[in-house]
């Protein structure tokens, strides 16, 4: 063995290191990286082979050479790990870039119209929001009703003149004239009172039907919202306050409400509620026939006969009810001259809201 064996080992280590560095730069995939690791750092790798020379050294030199070899192994191992994680990261990024799916949609048509809620739906939702804010729940009932729910339970007996005013669509089902498309949302009051015990604070929006010929102010299918409060000690003052609160919430501070005596079979006393004319704000115009007011709906204190129909004791409970047209309210709010456009589905009209 040459005397300068130790130096030679040190030299071999340096060569090995620089070869490792340049090979590392050329690695293209995980397989090549693993091959490089095996050829240099494994048990039979080039580093381990250096150990074969150790036997020819004296103990002192052997320790020095062993330390040099170990140090080189640690160094190269660390470099290998580092490149492994760098390469993994780079490959992952490349993979993601290739697999990327562009889910965004480019709308190049400047006339694109995304669609929106129908004015009636929006008005109904706004009304629901206002009443939910006042502590009411929102309830629904069926559009096909029996005579009992639509009339009898609401204190409208057969041959009562109030039936004539509500030209009904009857169904050919069961007894003649026993089933119909509901003419108002008031039957939902009955269903709510049957379904649970008071206190009840509920609004009931929905579609209703009457045999009206369509004109500027009527359509045979339209929408109403019903209100019902049943609790102890409810007064006409609570009714008036509720109507005023919702009127201002929907129409703003310039529009107020007033009540005028009226008749409905299911409330006693009954009233019609009017709001400041939204066109002239009270000054008088054609729409309000120069009165400054327009009628919105009916209301009153729940009639004892209605409480009896659902088995509630009128001595124990009191309440008020109201009902009005959602379409009519939207018509007034947006000064829509002809109701029929609400059913036409003409986007030139619909997209304005
Ligand atoms: N149901 C009535 C109608 O369609 C409106 C109405 C009036 C509802 C008075 C009520 C009420 O709850 O108390 O014309």
mmCIF file of C-alpha atoms and ligand atoms in Angstrom:
data_model
loop_
_atom_site.group_PDB
_atom_site.id
_atom_site.type_symbol
_atom_site.label_atom_id
_atom_site.label_comp_id
_atom_site.label_asym_id
_atom_site.label_seq_id
_atom_site.Cartn_x
_atom_site.Cartn_y
_atom_site.Cartn_z
ATOM 1 C CA UNK A 1 0.000 0.000 0.000
ATOM 2 C CA UNK A 2 1.324 3.424 -0.845
ATOM 3 C CA UNK A 3 2.156 5.624 2.113
ATOM 4 C CA UNK A 4 -0.103 8.375 0.887
ATOM 5 C CA UNK A 5 -3.130 6.064 1.020
ATOM 6 C CA UNK A 6 -4.933 8.392 3.401
ATOM 7 C CA UNK A 7 -4.494 11.282 0.995
ATOM 8 C CA UNK A 8 -5.664 9.115 -1.822
ATOM 9 C CA UNK A 9 -8.805 8.175 0.075
ATOM 10 C CA UNK A 10 -9.456 11.864 0.787
ATOM 11 C CA UNK A 11 -8.948 12.561 -2.926
ATOM 12 C CA UNK A 12 -11.340 9.782 -3.920
ATOM 13 C CA UNK A 13 -13.928 11.208 -1.553
ATOM 14 C CA UNK A 14 -13.722 14.600 -3.260
ATOM 15 C CA UNK A 15 -13.995 13.057 -6.725
ATOM 16 C CA UNK A 16 -16.928 11.000 -5.603
ATOM 17 C CA UNK A 17 -18.649 14.048 -4.170
ATOM 18 C CA UNK A 18 -18.266 16.192 -7.259
ATOM 19 C CA UNK A 19 -19.393 13.346 -9.491
ATOM 20 C CA UNK A 20 -22.414 12.916 -7.242
ATOM 21 C CA UNK A 21 -23.221 16.637 -7.527
ATOM 22 C CA UNK A 22 -23.082 16.668 -11.284
ATOM 23 C CA UNK A 23 -25.087 13.454 -11.585
ATOM 24 C CA UNK A 24 -27.693 14.845 -9.216
ATOM 25 C CA UNK A 25 -28.227 17.764 -11.579
ATOM 26 C CA UNK A 26 -28.963 15.425 -14.450
ATOM 27 C CA UNK A 27 -31.572 13.369 -12.645
ATOM 28 C CA UNK A 28 -34.894 13.518 -14.515
ATOM 29 C CA UNK A 29 -37.176 11.258 -12.596
ATOM 30 C CA UNK A 30 -37.611 9.425 -9.343
ATOM 31 C CA UNK A 31 -36.188 6.176 -10.807
ATOM 32 C CA UNK A 32 -32.924 7.860 -11.774
ATOM 33 C CA UNK A 33 -32.674 9.495 -8.369
ATOM 34 C CA UNK A 34 -33.119 6.126 -6.628
ATOM 35 C CA UNK A 35 -30.474 4.581 -8.926
ATOM 36 C CA UNK A 36 -28.025 7.311 -8.030
ATOM 37 C CA UNK A 37 -28.711 6.788 -4.341
ATOM 38 C CA UNK A 38 -28.176 3.039 -4.681
ATOM 39 C CA UNK A 39 -24.936 3.405 -6.631
ATOM 40 C CA UNK A 40 -23.388 5.888 -4.185
ATOM 41 C CA UNK A 41 -25.003 5.557 -0.747
ATOM 42 C CA UNK A 42 -26.142 1.900 -0.493
ATOM 43 C CA UNK A 43 -24.230 -0.879 1.297
ATOM 44 C CA UNK A 44 -22.491 -1.820 -1.947
ATOM 45 C CA UNK A 45 -22.270 1.747 -3.190
ATOM 46 C CA UNK A 46 -19.143 3.716 -4.028
ATOM 47 C CA UNK A 47 -18.886 5.231 -0.550
ATOM 48 C CA UNK A 48 -19.097 1.857 1.161
ATOM 49 C CA UNK A 49 -16.388 0.588 -1.219
ATOM 50 C CA UNK A 50 -13.940 3.119 0.199
ATOM 51 C CA UNK A 51 -14.070 1.178 3.462
ATOM 52 C CA UNK A 52 -12.236 -1.678 1.784
ATOM 53 C CA UNK A 53 -9.000 0.340 1.928
ATOM 54 C CA UNK A 54 -9.249 0.908 5.683
ATOM 55 C CA UNK A 55 -7.610 -2.429 6.567
ATOM 56 C CA UNK A 56 -4.348 -1.294 5.029
ATOM 57 C CA UNK A 57 -4.080 1.753 7.269
ATOM 58 C CA UNK A 58 -2.621 1.960 10.702
ATOM 59 C CA UNK A 59 -5.146 2.564 13.545
ATOM 60 C CA UNK A 60 -4.567 6.308 13.736
ATOM 61 C CA UNK A 61 -5.006 6.834 9.974
ATOM 62 C CA UNK A 62 -7.867 4.371 9.901
ATOM 63 C CA UNK A 63 -9.798 6.486 12.391
ATOM 64 C CA UNK A 64 -9.173 9.647 10.385
ATOM 65 C CA UNK A 65 -10.116 7.989 7.099
ATOM 66 C CA UNK A 66 -13.231 6.375 8.654
ATOM 67 C CA UNK A 67 -14.345 9.759 9.958
ATOM 68 C CA UNK A 68 -13.823 11.327 6.505
ATOM 69 C CA UNK A 69 -15.852 8.590 4.814
ATOM 70 C CA UNK A 70 -18.686 8.864 7.353
ATOM 71 C CA UNK A 71 -18.767 12.617 7.025
ATOM 72 C CA UNK A 72 -18.994 12.349 3.262
ATOM 73 C CA UNK A 73 -21.814 9.808 3.541
ATOM 74 C CA UNK A 74 -23.783 12.085 5.882
ATOM 75 C CA UNK A 75 -23.247 15.058 3.590
ATOM 76 C CA UNK A 76 -24.294 13.248 0.438
ATOM 77 C CA UNK A 77 -27.241 11.609 2.172
ATOM 78 C CA UNK A 78 -28.496 15.066 3.229
ATOM 79 C CA UNK A 79 -28.068 16.393 -0.291
ATOM 80 C CA UNK A 80 -29.899 13.387 -1.653
ATOM 81 C CA UNK A 81 -32.850 13.956 0.729
ATOM 82 C CA UNK A 82 -32.973 17.609 -0.172
ATOM 83 C CA UNK A 83 -33.067 16.964 -3.901
ATOM 84 C CA UNK A 84 -35.620 14.233 -3.374
ATOM 85 C CA UNK A 85 -38.026 16.612 -1.671
ATOM 86 C CA UNK A 86 -37.331 19.392 -4.189
ATOM 87 C CA UNK A 87 -37.948 17.062 -7.072
ATOM 88 C CA UNK A 88 -41.115 15.671 -5.508
ATOM 89 C CA UNK A 89 -42.410 19.193 -5.097
ATOM 90 C CA UNK A 90 -41.521 20.153 -8.646
ATOM 91 C CA UNK A 91 -43.113 17.009 -10.093
ATOM 92 C CA UNK A 92 -46.255 17.520 -8.023
ATOM 93 C CA UNK A 93 -46.566 21.061 -9.347
ATOM 94 C CA UNK A 94 -46.073 19.899 -12.907
ATOM 95 C CA UNK A 95 -48.644 17.175 -12.387
ATOM 96 C CA UNK A 96 -51.169 19.671 -10.970
ATOM 97 C CA UNK A 97 -50.570 22.067 -13.835
ATOM 98 C CA UNK A 98 -51.298 19.294 -16.327
ATOM 99 C CA UNK A 99 -54.374 18.069 -14.484
ATOM 100 C CA UNK A 100 -55.805 21.547 -13.911
ATOM 101 C CA UNK A 101 -59.386 21.954 -15.091
ATOM 102 C CA UNK A 102 -60.635 25.460 -15.738
ATOM 103 C CA UNK A 103 -64.090 25.642 -14.254
ATOM 104 C CA UNK A 104 -64.603 29.341 -14.753
ATOM 105 C CA UNK A 105 -66.996 30.407 -17.441
ATOM 106 C CA UNK A 106 -66.181 33.252 -19.729
ATOM 107 C CA UNK A 107 -69.218 35.106 -20.858
ATOM 108 C CA UNK A 108 -68.322 36.880 -24.043
ATOM 109 C CA UNK A 109 -71.875 37.862 -24.994
ATOM 110 C CA UNK A 110 -72.422 41.382 -23.715
ATOM 111 C CA UNK A 111 -76.186 40.857 -23.964
ATOM 112 C CA UNK A 112 -75.989 37.975 -21.497
ATOM 113 C CA UNK A 113 -78.880 38.065 -19.008
ATOM 114 C CA UNK A 114 -78.378 35.953 -15.906
ATOM 115 C CA UNK A 115 -82.045 35.678 -14.942
ATOM 116 C CA UNK A 116 -83.577 36.603 -11.622
ATOM 117 C CA UNK A 117 -86.537 36.062 -9.354
ATOM 118 C CA UNK A 118 -89.912 37.053 -10.707
ATOM 119 C CA UNK A 119 -91.236 40.291 -9.250
ATOM 120 C CA UNK A 120 -94.020 38.431 -7.423
ATOM 121 C CA UNK A 121 -91.584 35.986 -5.845
ATOM 122 C CA UNK A 122 -89.374 38.844 -4.716
ATOM 123 C CA UNK A 123 -92.289 40.796 -3.293
ATOM 124 C CA UNK A 124 -93.493 37.720 -1.444
ATOM 125 C CA UNK A 125 -90.014 37.131 -0.011
ATOM 126 C CA UNK A 126 -89.731 40.746 1.094
ATOM 127 C CA UNK A 127 -93.092 40.528 2.837
ATOM 128 C CA UNK A 128 -92.046 37.297 4.536
ATOM 129 C CA UNK A 129 -88.827 38.965 5.710
ATOM 130 C CA UNK A 130 -90.718 41.895 7.191
ATOM 131 C CA UNK A 131 -93.121 39.651 9.097
ATOM 132 C CA UNK A 132 -90.421 37.220 10.209
ATOM 133 C CA UNK A 133 -88.633 40.281 11.575
ATOM 134 C CA UNK A 134 -91.767 41.041 13.601
ATOM 135 C CA UNK A 135 -91.798 37.520 15.084
ATOM 136 C CA UNK A 136 -94.202 35.788 12.684
ATOM 137 C CA UNK A 137 -93.739 32.303 11.234
ATOM 138 C CA UNK A 138 -94.403 31.558 7.543
ATOM 139 C CA UNK A 139 -96.948 28.789 6.802
ATOM 140 C CA UNK A 140 -98.424 27.268 3.673
ATOM 141 C CA UNK A 141 -101.598 25.403 2.771
ATOM 142 C CA UNK A 142 -102.936 23.497 -0.250
ATOM 143 C CA UNK A 143 -104.225 25.239 -3.382
ATOM 144 C CA UNK A 144 -107.053 22.707 -3.722
ATOM 145 C CA UNK A 145 -109.397 23.084 -0.763
ATOM 146 C CA UNK A 146 -112.657 21.657 0.430
ATOM 147 C CA UNK A 147 -115.736 23.820 0.757
ATOM 148 C CA UNK A 148 -115.439 23.498 4.524
ATOM 149 C CA UNK A 149 -111.952 25.088 4.747
ATOM 150 C CA UNK A 150 -112.523 27.718 2.070
ATOM 151 C CA UNK A 151 -115.976 28.810 3.311
ATOM 152 C CA UNK A 152 -117.767 27.033 6.188
ATOM 153 C CA UNK A 153 -115.044 27.126 8.831
ATOM 154 C CA UNK A 154 -114.585 30.817 7.980
ATOM 155 C CA UNK A 155 -118.199 31.487 8.930
ATOM 156 C CA UNK A 156 -119.406 31.591 5.315
ATOM 157 C CA UNK A 157 -122.357 29.128 5.250
ATOM 158 C CA UNK A 158 -123.963 27.802 1.998
ATOM 159 C CA UNK A 159 -126.019 30.451 0.177
ATOM 160 C CA UNK A 160 -124.207 33.198 2.076
ATOM 161 C CA UNK A 161 -123.904 36.194 -0.268
ATOM 162 C CA UNK A 162 -120.160 36.349 0.357
ATOM 163 C CA UNK A 163 -119.795 33.191 -1.779
ATOM 164 C CA UNK A 164 -121.239 34.918 -4.804
ATOM 165 C CA UNK A 165 -118.495 37.531 -4.688
ATOM 166 C CA UNK A 166 -115.831 34.845 -4.975
ATOM 167 C CA UNK A 167 -116.504 33.132 -8.273
ATOM 168 C CA UNK A 168 -114.890 29.800 -7.636
ATOM 169 C CA UNK A 169 -113.264 27.180 -9.842
ATOM 170 C CA UNK A 170 -114.884 23.945 -8.670
ATOM 171 C CA UNK A 171 -113.308 20.560 -9.290
ATOM 172 C CA UNK A 172 -115.136 17.562 -10.706
ATOM 173 C CA UNK A 173 -114.264 15.504 -7.666
ATOM 174 C CA UNK A 174 -116.437 13.957 -4.926
ATOM 175 C CA UNK A 175 -119.788 15.756 -4.396
ATOM 176 C CA UNK A 176 -120.520 18.611 -6.838
ATOM 177 C CA UNK A 177 -119.112 21.900 -5.529
ATOM 178 C CA UNK A 178 -117.367 20.239 -2.590
ATOM 179 C CA UNK A 179 -113.783 20.813 -3.794
ATOM 180 C CA UNK A 180 -112.383 23.957 -5.338
ATOM 181 C CA UNK A 181 -109.249 25.962 -6.069
ATOM 182 C CA UNK A 182 -109.004 28.170 -2.992
ATOM 183 C CA UNK A 183 -110.389 31.642 -3.574
ATOM 184 C CA UNK A 184 -108.295 33.224 -0.818
ATOM 185 C CA UNK A 185 -105.520 32.319 1.642
ATOM 186 C CA UNK A 186 -107.878 32.557 4.637
ATOM 187 C CA UNK A 187 -108.409 28.727 4.792
ATOM 188 C CA UNK A 188 -104.760 28.418 5.812
ATOM 189 C CA UNK A 189 -105.739 30.244 9.046
ATOM 190 C CA UNK A 190 -108.022 27.306 9.836
ATOM 191 C CA UNK A 191 -105.300 24.756 9.079
ATOM 192 C CA UNK A 192 -102.757 26.574 11.251
ATOM 193 C CA UNK A 193 -105.191 26.810 14.195
ATOM 194 C CA UNK A 194 -105.973 23.094 13.830
ATOM 195 C CA UNK A 195 -102.327 22.118 13.683
ATOM 196 C CA UNK A 196 -101.141 23.720 16.922
ATOM 197 C CA UNK A 197 -102.084 25.564 20.060
ATOM 198 C CA UNK A 198 -101.828 29.353 20.378
ATOM 199 C CA UNK A 199 -99.972 31.628 20.726
ATOM 200 C CA UNK A 200 -99.933 31.875 16.927
ATOM 201 C CA UNK A 201 -98.197 34.633 14.991
ATOM 202 C CA UNK A 202 -98.188 33.493 11.371
ATOM 203 C CA UNK A 203 -98.268 34.753 7.797
ATOM 204 C CA UNK A 204 -99.496 32.517 4.999
ATOM 205 C CA UNK A 205 -98.599 33.502 1.429
ATOM 206 C CA UNK A 206 -99.843 31.603 -1.601
ATOM 207 C CA UNK A 207 -101.605 31.418 -4.942
ATOM 208 C CA UNK A 208 -105.381 31.866 -5.139
ATOM 209 C CA UNK A 209 -107.879 31.534 -7.975
ATOM 210 C CA UNK A 210 -111.087 33.289 -9.049
ATOM 211 C CA UNK A 211 -113.178 33.112 -12.197
ATOM 212 C CA UNK A 212 -112.279 36.642 -13.174
ATOM 213 C CA UNK A 213 -111.633 37.680 -16.737
ATOM 214 C CA UNK A 214 -108.137 39.107 -16.948
ATOM 215 C CA UNK A 215 -108.040 42.882 -17.191
ATOM 216 C CA UNK A 216 -105.719 45.674 -16.050
ATOM 217 C CA UNK A 217 -106.478 45.007 -12.377
ATOM 218 C CA UNK A 218 -107.471 41.293 -12.320
ATOM 219 C CA UNK A 219 -105.995 37.936 -13.258
ATOM 220 C CA UNK A 220 -107.714 34.587 -12.596
ATOM 221 C CA UNK A 221 -104.691 33.331 -10.658
ATOM 222 C CA UNK A 222 -103.011 35.719 -8.254
ATOM 223 C CA UNK A 223 -101.286 35.796 -4.879
ATOM 224 C CA UNK A 224 -102.350 36.760 -1.395
ATOM 225 C CA UNK A 225 -100.715 36.859 1.974
ATOM 226 C CA UNK A 226 -102.758 36.106 5.048
ATOM 227 C CA UNK A 227 -101.864 37.092 8.600
ATOM 228 C CA UNK A 228 -103.126 35.523 11.804
ATOM 229 C CA UNK A 229 -102.433 36.299 15.428
ATOM 230 C CA UNK A 230 -104.048 34.314 18.232
ATOM 231 C CA UNK A 231 -103.023 34.982 21.814
ATOM 232 C CA UNK A 232 -104.442 36.254 25.091
ATOM 233 C CA UNK A 233 -105.559 39.888 25.276
ATOM 234 C CA UNK A 234 -105.065 40.768 21.591
ATOM 235 C CA UNK A 235 -106.793 44.050 20.676
ATOM 236 C CA UNK A 236 -107.699 46.061 17.593
ATOM 237 C CA UNK A 237 -104.751 48.313 18.536
ATOM 238 C CA UNK A 238 -102.346 45.423 17.943
ATOM 239 C CA UNK A 239 -103.920 44.902 14.514
ATOM 240 C CA UNK A 240 -103.613 48.577 13.542
ATOM 241 C CA UNK A 241 -100.014 48.717 14.804
ATOM 242 C CA UNK A 242 -99.046 45.610 12.845
ATOM 243 C CA UNK A 243 -100.535 46.974 9.611
ATOM 244 C CA UNK A 244 -98.832 50.324 10.077
ATOM 245 C CA UNK A 245 -95.452 48.716 10.848
ATOM 246 C CA UNK A 246 -95.462 46.523 7.764
ATOM 247 C CA UNK A 247 -96.727 49.381 5.521
ATOM 248 C CA UNK A 248 -93.805 51.577 6.519
ATOM 249 C CA UNK A 249 -91.325 48.699 6.234
ATOM 250 C CA UNK A 250 -92.434 47.967 2.673
ATOM 251 C CA UNK A 251 -93.260 51.429 1.342
ATOM 252 C CA UNK A 252 -91.057 53.730 3.423
ATOM 253 C CA UNK A 253 -91.898 56.591 5.774
ATOM 254 C CA UNK A 254 -94.005 58.653 3.316
ATOM 255 C CA UNK A 255 -96.732 56.018 3.067
ATOM 256 C CA UNK A 256 -99.050 55.380 6.013
ATOM 257 C CA UNK A 257 -102.082 53.160 6.591
ATOM 258 C CA UNK A 258 -105.630 53.737 7.763
ATOM 259 C CA UNK A 259 -108.554 51.430 8.566
ATOM 260 C CA UNK A 260 -112.145 51.860 7.398
ATOM 261 C CA UNK A 261 -115.132 49.858 8.677
ATOM 262 C CA UNK A 262 -116.036 46.929 6.410
ATOM 263 C CA UNK A 263 -117.604 43.497 6.561
ATOM 264 C CA UNK A 264 -115.993 40.058 6.356
ATOM 265 C CA UNK A 265 -117.761 36.955 7.713
ATOM 266 C CA UNK A 266 -114.627 35.683 9.467
ATOM 267 C CA UNK A 267 -113.774 38.845 11.400
ATOM 268 C CA UNK A 268 -115.805 41.022 13.737
ATOM 269 C CA UNK A 269 -115.326 43.935 13.730
ATOM 270 C CA UNK A 270 -113.831 44.056 10.227
ATOM 271 C CA UNK A 271 -111.998 46.744 8.347
ATOM 272 C CA UNK A 272 -110.486 47.472 4.987
ATOM 273 C CA UNK A 273 -107.014 48.866 5.181
ATOM 274 C CA UNK A 274 -105.875 51.581 2.890
ATOM 275 C CA UNK A 275 -102.470 53.109 2.352
ATOM 276 C CA UNK A 276 -101.425 56.511 1.091
ATOM 277 C CA UNK A 277 -101.628 56.472 -2.699
ATOM 278 C CA UNK A 278 -98.142 55.540 -3.871
ATOM 279 C CA UNK A 279 -98.507 57.483 -7.117
ATOM 280 C CA UNK A 280 -99.413 60.912 -5.731
ATOM 281 C CA UNK A 281 -98.306 60.293 -2.116
ATOM 282 C CA UNK A 282 -101.674 61.564 -0.862
ATOM 283 C CA UNK A 283 -102.147 64.628 -3.071
ATOM 284 C CA UNK A 284 -104.916 63.073 -5.171
ATOM 285 C CA UNK A 285 -104.605 61.569 -8.669
ATOM 286 C CA UNK A 286 -106.469 59.385 -11.170
ATOM 287 C CA UNK A 287 -105.276 56.115 -9.635
ATOM 288 C CA UNK A 288 -106.767 56.948 -6.222
ATOM 289 C CA UNK A 289 -109.822 58.767 -7.671
ATOM 290 C CA UNK A 290 -108.555 61.988 -6.072
ATOM 291 C CA UNK A 291 -108.897 60.531 -2.531
ATOM 292 C CA UNK A 292 -105.175 60.177 -1.776
ATOM 293 C CA UNK A 293 -105.755 56.613 -0.531
ATOM 294 C CA UNK A 294 -105.795 53.173 -2.113
ATOM 295 C CA UNK A 295 -107.259 50.013 -0.693
ATOM 296 C CA UNK A 296 -104.846 47.181 -0.022
ATOM 297 C CA UNK A 297 -106.706 44.467 1.891
ATOM 298 C CA UNK A 298 -109.095 43.351 4.599
ATOM 299 C CA UNK A 299 -108.626 42.691 8.285
ATOM 300 C CA UNK A 300 -110.372 42.419 11.619
ATOM 301 C CA UNK A 301 -110.691 40.597 14.932
ATOM 302 C CA UNK A 302 -111.131 36.823 14.524
ATOM 303 C CA UNK A 303 -114.869 36.029 14.696
ATOM 304 C CA UNK A 304 -115.879 33.776 17.658
ATOM 305 C CA UNK A 305 -117.540 31.396 15.164
ATOM 306 C CA UNK A 306 -114.148 30.825 13.540
ATOM 307 C CA UNK A 307 -112.599 29.990 16.923
ATOM 308 C CA UNK A 308 -115.498 27.592 17.578
ATOM 309 C CA UNK A 309 -114.948 25.853 14.212
ATOM 310 C CA UNK A 310 -111.407 24.897 15.247
ATOM 311 C CA UNK A 311 -112.251 24.164 18.886
ATOM 312 C CA UNK A 312 -110.614 27.211 20.465
ATOM 313 C CA UNK A 313 -112.490 28.915 23.316
ATOM 314 C CA UNK A 314 -113.320 32.518 22.232
ATOM 315 C CA UNK A 315 -113.543 33.467 25.925
ATOM 316 C CA UNK A 316 -109.944 32.438 26.438
ATOM 317 C CA UNK A 317 -108.321 33.493 23.149
ATOM 318 C CA UNK A 318 -108.528 36.574 21.010
ATOM 319 C CA UNK A 319 -106.845 37.416 17.756
ATOM 320 C CA UNK A 320 -106.744 39.356 14.540
ATOM 321 C CA UNK A 321 -106.398 38.431 10.899
ATOM 322 C CA UNK A 322 -105.610 40.249 7.686
ATOM 323 C CA UNK A 323 -105.217 39.427 4.029
ATOM 324 C CA UNK A 324 -104.185 41.238 0.889
ATOM 325 C CA UNK A 325 -103.013 40.728 -2.670
ATOM 326 C CA UNK A 326 -99.282 40.420 -3.272
ATOM 327 C CA UNK A 327 -99.670 41.191 -6.987
ATOM 328 C CA UNK A 328 -101.729 44.265 -6.170
ATOM 329 C CA UNK A 329 -99.101 45.451 -3.705
ATOM 330 C CA UNK A 330 -96.315 44.984 -6.293
ATOM 331 C CA UNK A 331 -98.479 46.780 -8.860
ATOM 332 C CA UNK A 332 -98.855 49.797 -6.603
ATOM 333 C CA UNK A 333 -95.266 49.818 -5.500
ATOM 334 C CA UNK A 334 -93.896 49.830 -9.037
ATOM 335 C CA UNK A 335 -96.764 51.717 -10.723
ATOM 336 C CA UNK A 336 -97.534 48.823 -13.080
ATOM 337 C CA UNK A 337 -100.527 49.912 -15.112
ATOM 338 C CA UNK A 338 -101.614 46.475 -16.313
ATOM 339 C CA UNK A 339 -101.509 43.347 -14.105
ATOM 340 C CA UNK A 340 -101.394 40.998 -17.092
ATOM 341 C CA UNK A 341 -97.707 41.734 -17.711
ATOM 342 C CA UNK A 342 -96.998 39.798 -14.511
ATOM 343 C CA UNK A 343 -98.107 36.616 -16.286
ATOM 344 C CA UNK A 344 -96.691 37.290 -19.755
ATOM 345 C CA UNK A 345 -93.096 36.263 -18.993
ATOM 346 C CA UNK A 346 -91.803 38.946 -21.300
ATOM 347 C CA UNK A 347 -88.188 39.483 -20.249
ATOM 348 C CA UNK A 348 -88.277 43.106 -21.365
ATOM 349 C CA UNK A 349 -90.672 43.665 -18.476
ATOM 350 C CA UNK A 350 -89.246 41.133 -16.021
ATOM 351 C CA UNK A 351 -85.609 42.233 -16.235
ATOM 352 C CA UNK A 352 -86.479 45.675 -14.855
ATOM 353 C CA UNK A 353 -86.888 44.300 -11.341
HETATM 354 N N1 LIG B 1 -109.936 36.715 2.435
HETATM 355 C C1 LIG B 1 -110.269 38.083 2.098
HETATM 356 C C2 LIG B 1 -110.367 38.244 0.584
HETATM 357 O O1 LIG B 1 -109.812 37.433 -0.111
HETATM 358 C C3 LIG B 1 -109.255 39.051 2.641
HETATM 359 C C4 LIG B 1 -109.321 39.123 4.133
HETATM 360 C C5 LIG B 1 -110.170 40.027 4.748
HETATM 361 C C6 LIG B 1 -108.531 38.309 4.909
HETATM 362 C C7 LIG B 1 -110.229 40.111 6.124
HETATM 363 C C8 LIG B 1 -108.594 38.369 6.286
HETATM 364 C C9 LIG B 1 -109.432 39.299 6.876
HETATM 365 O O2 LIG B 1 -107.842 37.597 7.076
HETATM 366 O O3 LIG B 1 -109.492 39.373 8.221
HETATM 367 O O4 LIG B 1 -110.910 39.167 0.118
#
